Short mmCIF file of C-alpha atoms in Angstrom, two decimals:
data_model
loop_
_atom_site.label_atom_id
_atom_site.label_comp_id
_atom_site.label_asym_id
_atom_site.label_seq_id
_atom_site.Cartn_x
_atom_site.Cartn_y
_atom_site.Cartn_z
CA MET A 282 -80.52 -137.18 190.20
CA SER A 283 -84.06 -138.21 189.45
CA THR A 284 -86.87 -135.76 189.48
CA SER A 285 -88.68 -137.54 192.18
CA ARG A 286 -85.60 -136.97 194.58
CA LEU A 287 -85.64 -133.24 193.73
CA LEU A 288 -89.21 -132.90 195.09
CA PHE A 289 -89.67 -135.73 197.58
CA ASP A 290 -87.54 -138.02 199.89
CA GLU A 291 -86.92 -141.50 198.54
CA PRO A 292 -89.13 -143.99 200.36
CA GLY A 293 -87.47 -146.70 202.40
CA PRO A 294 -88.13 -150.39 202.12
CA ARG A 295 -91.00 -150.35 204.53
CA ALA A 296 -92.60 -147.40 202.80
CA ARG A 297 -92.18 -149.09 199.42
CA ARG A 298 -93.91 -152.17 200.76
CA ARG A 299 -96.82 -150.16 202.06
CA ILE A 300 -97.05 -148.29 198.62
CA GLN A 301 -97.12 -151.59 196.84
CA ILE A 302 -99.79 -153.01 199.01
CA ALA A 303 -101.90 -149.89 198.71
CA THR A 304 -101.49 -149.91 194.97
CA ALA A 305 -102.54 -153.62 194.68
CA LEU A 306 -105.67 -152.96 196.82
CA SER A 307 -106.53 -149.94 194.79
CA VAL A 308 -106.27 -151.83 191.48
CA LEU A 309 -108.47 -154.57 192.90
CA ALA A 310 -111.01 -152.18 194.21
CA GLY A 311 -110.97 -150.39 190.80
CA LEU A 312 -111.52 -153.58 189.02
CA ALA A 313 -114.40 -154.47 191.24
CA LEU A 314 -116.01 -151.13 190.69
CA VAL A 315 -115.64 -151.63 186.95
CA ALA A 316 -117.17 -155.15 187.08
CA LEU A 317 -120.04 -153.84 189.05
CA ALA A 318 -120.52 -150.84 186.72
CA LEU A 319 -120.55 -153.19 183.61
CA ARG A 320 -123.07 -155.49 185.13
CA GLN A 321 -125.32 -152.52 185.94
CA PHE A 322 -125.00 -151.30 182.49
CA ALA A 323 -125.81 -154.71 181.02
CA ASP A 324 -128.94 -154.94 183.30
CA ASN A 325 -130.16 -151.55 182.03
CA GLY A 326 -129.37 -152.26 178.36
CA GLN A 327 -126.62 -149.75 178.11
CA LEU A 328 -124.19 -152.25 176.44
CA GLY A 329 -126.45 -152.98 173.47
CA ALA A 330 -124.74 -152.63 170.12
CA ASP A 331 -127.46 -150.13 168.89
CA ARG A 332 -126.45 -147.79 171.60
CA TRP A 333 -122.85 -147.70 170.64
CA ARG A 334 -123.33 -147.99 166.83
CA PRO A 335 -123.38 -144.05 166.49
CA TYR A 336 -119.80 -143.97 167.71
CA GLY A 337 -118.64 -145.91 164.80
CA THR A 338 -119.51 -143.14 162.55
CA TRP A 339 -117.27 -140.25 161.39
CA PRO A 340 -119.55 -137.34 162.16
CA MET A 341 -119.60 -138.29 165.85
CA TRP A 342 -115.76 -138.46 165.95
CA ARG A 343 -115.33 -135.44 163.96
CA TYR A 344 -117.42 -133.48 166.52
CA LEU A 345 -115.42 -134.79 169.47
CA LEU A 346 -112.07 -134.31 167.72
CA GLU A 347 -112.91 -130.73 167.18
CA GLY A 348 -113.50 -130.38 170.97
CA LEU A 349 -110.18 -132.13 171.46
CA ARG A 350 -108.51 -129.65 169.19
CA SER A 351 -110.09 -126.70 171.33
CA THR A 352 -108.77 -128.63 174.45
CA ALA A 353 -105.24 -128.89 172.98
CA GLU A 354 -105.21 -125.27 172.01
CA ALA A 355 -106.29 -124.06 175.44
CA ALA A 356 -103.79 -126.37 177.05
CA ALA A 357 -100.88 -125.38 174.90
CA VAL A 358 -101.50 -121.49 175.61
CA SER A 359 -102.05 -122.19 179.29
CA ILE A 360 -98.84 -124.33 179.63
CA ALA A 361 -96.76 -121.65 177.71
CA LEU A 362 -97.91 -118.94 179.86
CA ALA A 363 -97.75 -120.87 183.19
CA MET A 364 -94.18 -121.92 182.37
CA ALA A 365 -93.02 -118.54 181.57
CA ALA A 366 -94.55 -117.14 184.70
CA GLY A 367 -93.18 -120.12 186.65
CA ILE A 368 -89.69 -119.35 185.59
CA VAL A 369 -89.93 -115.80 186.53
CA LEU A 370 -91.39 -116.68 189.93
CA ALA A 371 -88.74 -119.41 190.53
CA LEU A 372 -85.92 -116.87 189.70
CA GLY A 373 -87.71 -114.40 192.03
CA ARG A 374 -87.79 -116.96 194.71
CA VAL A 375 -84.02 -117.78 194.60
CA SER A 376 -83.03 -114.17 194.15
CA PRO A 377 -80.87 -112.54 196.88
CA SER A 378 -83.11 -109.46 196.62
CA ARG A 379 -85.81 -109.36 199.32
CA TRP A 380 -87.90 -107.21 197.00
CA LEU A 381 -88.13 -109.98 194.54
CA ARG A 382 -88.13 -112.98 196.92
CA VAL A 383 -90.84 -112.03 199.19
CA PRO A 384 -93.57 -111.10 196.51
CA SER A 385 -92.69 -114.23 194.52
CA ALA A 386 -93.01 -116.53 197.49
CA ALA A 387 -96.34 -114.79 198.56
CA TYR A 388 -97.73 -115.45 195.06
CA VAL A 389 -96.85 -119.08 195.06
CA GLU A 390 -98.08 -119.80 198.63
CA LEU A 391 -101.37 -117.89 198.06
CA VAL A 392 -102.14 -119.25 194.65
CA ARG A 393 -101.45 -122.83 195.52
CA THR A 394 -104.28 -122.70 198.20
CA ILE A 395 -106.87 -121.32 195.75
CA PRO A 396 -108.79 -124.01 193.50
CA ALA A 397 -108.49 -123.37 189.85
CA LEU A 398 -112.33 -123.49 189.72
CA LEU A 399 -112.57 -120.45 192.06
CA LEU A 400 -110.25 -118.53 189.75
CA VAL A 401 -112.42 -119.46 186.80
CA TYR A 402 -115.44 -118.08 188.73
CA VAL A 403 -113.63 -114.93 189.41
CA VAL A 404 -112.73 -114.30 185.79
CA LEU A 405 -116.39 -115.22 184.71
CA PHE A 406 -118.38 -113.29 187.37
CA ALA A 407 -116.18 -110.76 189.28
CA LEU A 408 -114.01 -109.16 186.58
CA PRO A 409 -116.94 -108.21 184.27
CA ARG A 410 -118.37 -106.06 186.91
CA TYR A 411 -115.20 -104.01 186.92
CA GLY A 412 -115.27 -103.67 183.10
CA VAL A 413 -112.88 -106.62 182.50
CA ASP A 414 -114.74 -108.97 180.14
CA LEU A 415 -112.28 -111.25 178.52
CA PRO A 416 -112.98 -113.35 175.41
CA LEU A 417 -114.40 -116.81 175.96
CA PHE A 418 -111.02 -118.51 175.14
CA TRP A 419 -109.15 -116.38 177.78
CA LYS A 420 -111.88 -116.94 180.41
CA LEU A 421 -110.54 -120.47 180.59
CA VAL A 422 -106.81 -119.91 179.69
CA ALA A 423 -106.14 -116.95 182.07
CA PRO A 424 -107.20 -118.63 185.38
CA LEU A 425 -105.48 -121.99 184.41
CA ALA A 426 -102.20 -120.09 183.66
CA VAL A 427 -102.43 -118.12 186.92
CA SER A 428 -103.08 -121.25 189.00
CA ASN A 429 -100.59 -123.44 187.39
CA ALA A 430 -97.74 -120.82 187.31
CA ALA A 431 -97.31 -121.45 191.17
CA ALA A 432 -96.91 -125.21 190.62
CA PHE A 433 -94.49 -124.68 187.66
CA ALA A 434 -92.57 -122.18 189.80
CA GLU A 435 -92.02 -124.71 192.51
CA ILE A 436 -90.83 -127.36 190.04
CA PHE A 437 -88.33 -124.87 188.45
CA ARG A 438 -87.06 -123.73 191.89
CA ALA A 439 -86.37 -127.34 192.84
CA GLY A 440 -84.42 -127.73 189.61
CA ILE A 441 -82.47 -124.51 190.26
CA ARG A 442 -81.67 -125.65 193.76
CA SER A 443 -80.43 -129.05 192.52
CA VAL A 444 -77.79 -127.45 190.35
CA GLU A 445 -74.34 -127.31 192.01
CA ARG A 446 -73.67 -123.75 193.38
CA GLY A 447 -70.29 -123.85 191.67
CA GLN A 448 -71.99 -123.56 188.27
CA LEU A 449 -73.27 -120.06 189.20
CA GLU A 450 -70.06 -119.16 190.88
CA ALA A 451 -68.13 -120.20 187.61
CA GLY A 452 -70.37 -117.97 185.54
CA LEU A 453 -69.79 -115.14 187.93
CA ALA A 454 -66.01 -115.71 187.81
CA LEU A 455 -66.20 -115.49 183.97
CA GLY A 456 -67.63 -111.98 184.23
CA LEU A 457 -71.30 -112.82 183.77
CA THR A 458 -73.97 -110.90 185.65
CA ARG A 459 -76.01 -113.09 188.06
CA GLY A 460 -79.07 -112.82 185.79
CA ARG A 461 -77.16 -113.89 182.62
CA ALA A 462 -75.45 -116.84 184.62
CA MET A 463 -78.69 -118.07 185.86
CA ARG A 464 -80.36 -117.76 182.37
CA LEU A 465 -77.41 -119.24 180.33
CA ILE A 466 -75.86 -121.75 182.76
CA VAL A 467 -78.12 -122.78 185.69
CA LEU A 468 -81.66 -122.58 184.24
CA PRO A 469 -80.96 -124.85 181.11
CA GLN A 470 -79.48 -127.53 183.47
CA ALA A 471 -82.52 -127.07 185.86
CA ALA A 472 -85.01 -127.42 183.05
CA ARG A 473 -83.47 -130.73 181.96
CA ARG A 474 -83.47 -132.17 185.37
CA VAL A 475 -87.19 -131.45 186.06
CA LEU A 476 -88.47 -132.19 182.57
CA PRO A 477 -90.44 -135.34 183.74
CA SER A 478 -92.22 -133.30 186.43
CA LEU A 479 -92.90 -130.55 183.77
CA VAL A 480 -94.66 -133.24 181.60
CA SER A 481 -96.60 -134.40 184.53
CA GLN A 482 -97.77 -130.99 185.55
CA SER A 483 -98.75 -130.24 181.94
CA ALA A 484 -100.82 -133.47 181.94
CA GLY A 485 -102.70 -132.18 184.99
CA LEU A 486 -103.26 -128.80 183.32
CA LEU A 487 -104.61 -130.62 180.34
CA LYS A 488 -107.27 -132.24 182.53
CA ASP A 489 -108.03 -128.88 184.09
CA THR A 490 -109.26 -127.57 180.75
CA SER A 491 -112.30 -129.59 181.43
CA LEU A 492 -113.31 -126.53 183.48
CA GLY A 493 -114.19 -124.99 180.21
CA TYR A 494 -117.69 -126.35 180.63
CA VAL A 495 -118.18 -123.60 183.32
CA VAL A 496 -117.50 -120.84 180.72
CA SER A 497 -119.18 -122.75 177.86
CA TYR A 498 -115.82 -123.00 176.07
CA SER A 499 -116.19 -125.86 173.45
CA GLU A 500 -113.42 -128.15 174.76
CA LEU A 501 -113.70 -131.89 174.78
CA LEU A 502 -115.89 -132.31 177.80
CA TYR A 503 -118.26 -129.42 176.94
CA SER A 504 -118.46 -130.93 173.42
CA GLY A 505 -119.42 -134.29 175.07
CA LYS A 506 -121.99 -132.70 177.07
CA VAL A 507 -123.59 -131.06 173.94
CA LEU A 508 -123.41 -134.26 172.02
CA ALA A 509 -124.99 -136.27 174.85
CA ASN A 510 -127.93 -133.86 174.98
CA TYR A 511 -128.40 -134.19 171.24
CA ASN A 512 -128.22 -137.97 170.86
CA HIS A 513 -129.48 -138.93 174.47
CA LEU A 514 -126.57 -141.35 174.75
CA LEU A 515 -125.28 -139.97 178.11
CA ILE A 516 -123.25 -142.94 179.35
CA GLN A 517 -121.87 -143.96 176.11
CA THR A 518 -120.82 -140.38 175.25
CA TYR A 519 -119.06 -139.72 178.58
CA LEU A 520 -117.44 -143.22 178.48
CA VAL A 521 -115.93 -142.35 174.96
CA VAL A 522 -114.78 -138.78 176.30
CA ALA A 523 -113.19 -140.56 179.41
CA LEU A 524 -111.49 -142.98 177.09
CA ILE A 525 -110.01 -140.14 175.08
CA TYR A 526 -108.67 -138.39 178.23
CA LEU A 527 -107.31 -141.77 179.46
CA VAL A 528 -105.32 -142.39 176.29
CA ILE A 529 -103.87 -138.83 176.23
CA ASN A 530 -102.88 -138.58 179.81
CA ALA A 531 -101.59 -142.16 179.94
CA SER A 532 -99.37 -141.27 177.02
CA LEU A 533 -98.08 -138.26 178.86
CA ALA A 534 -97.48 -140.17 182.00
CA LYS A 535 -95.52 -142.84 179.95
CA LEU A 536 -93.52 -139.95 178.45
CA ALA A 537 -92.70 -138.56 181.95
CA ARG A 538 -91.62 -142.00 183.07
CA THR A 539 -89.42 -142.52 180.02
CA LEU A 540 -87.75 -139.09 180.58
CA GLU A 541 -87.04 -139.95 184.19
CA ALA A 542 -85.65 -143.29 183.37
CA ARG A 543 -83.26 -141.69 180.83
CA GLN A 544 -82.12 -139.17 183.42
CA ARG A 545 -81.21 -141.97 185.92
CA THR A 546 -79.27 -143.87 183.17
CA ARG A 547 -77.52 -140.82 181.93
CA PRO A 548 -75.13 -140.29 184.90
CA SER A 549 -74.12 -143.99 184.95
CA ARG A 550 -73.30 -143.79 181.21
CA ALA A 551 -71.32 -140.64 181.72
CA VAL A 552 -69.32 -142.32 184.63
CA ARG A 553 -68.64 -145.40 182.44
CA ALA A 554 -67.41 -143.08 179.52
CA ALA A 555 -65.07 -141.17 181.90
CA VAL A 556 -63.40 -144.45 183.19
CA PRO A 557 -60.56 -145.45 181.00
CA THR A 558 -60.55 -148.86 179.55
CA ALA A 559 -57.67 -150.99 180.65
CA ASN A 560 -55.37 -152.20 177.81
CA PRO A 561 -54.72 -155.96 177.87
#
């Protein structure tokens, strides 16, 4: 079962045609906007070689790569914390105990309605008034982890629900407790099934690290802002930063599609392997 079918209904022929038409129109509109922007840049001298030459030097790229490293560090820690919390919340949501199920569901439904930027402001301005002044790194990581934990929880819950109930019952029949059966049998299968969605959500979290400019954390976008103020090449700097984000997120999107394609072909391979070959 593909990940998209776990989370959404498969579109019909008419819906697929509408999606294809909307996609084509969006691409054409995007190309028109790019052409218009390039024309405006050329008319204002922004495409001159002298304005792009600084980005052919190593010091410029070294500074941006240091910002990219900070972005990667913040994203990695946020993803690890958000996934761990998401697993706990997902297990709570599918638990037979009302004392676990209700608080987990309340957290997910509440946090999903709160923008990540608002949580960043809470950590930055509200918590210090109560004596909680986190280090700069955690002023970005903590709200991102809290916000994305709800999204990861829903992804893991969809994966858990997709695993046949007989898997859990078999573990219970072998004498495992419900917790051990979920941890050893159900959860590994669920994680494999939703792996493409986990990659996609991680890519979204990586983009959310750009909120680091609010707390003056030296991630990629904030580094680009500082660099643009220094060399007065605003358009060139932000276009280079946008290109870096585009390459990274396109790579993660490609990885998610590859994983999903492998999941779709794996069941058919298993079926072919199970069918005995007829002897001539």
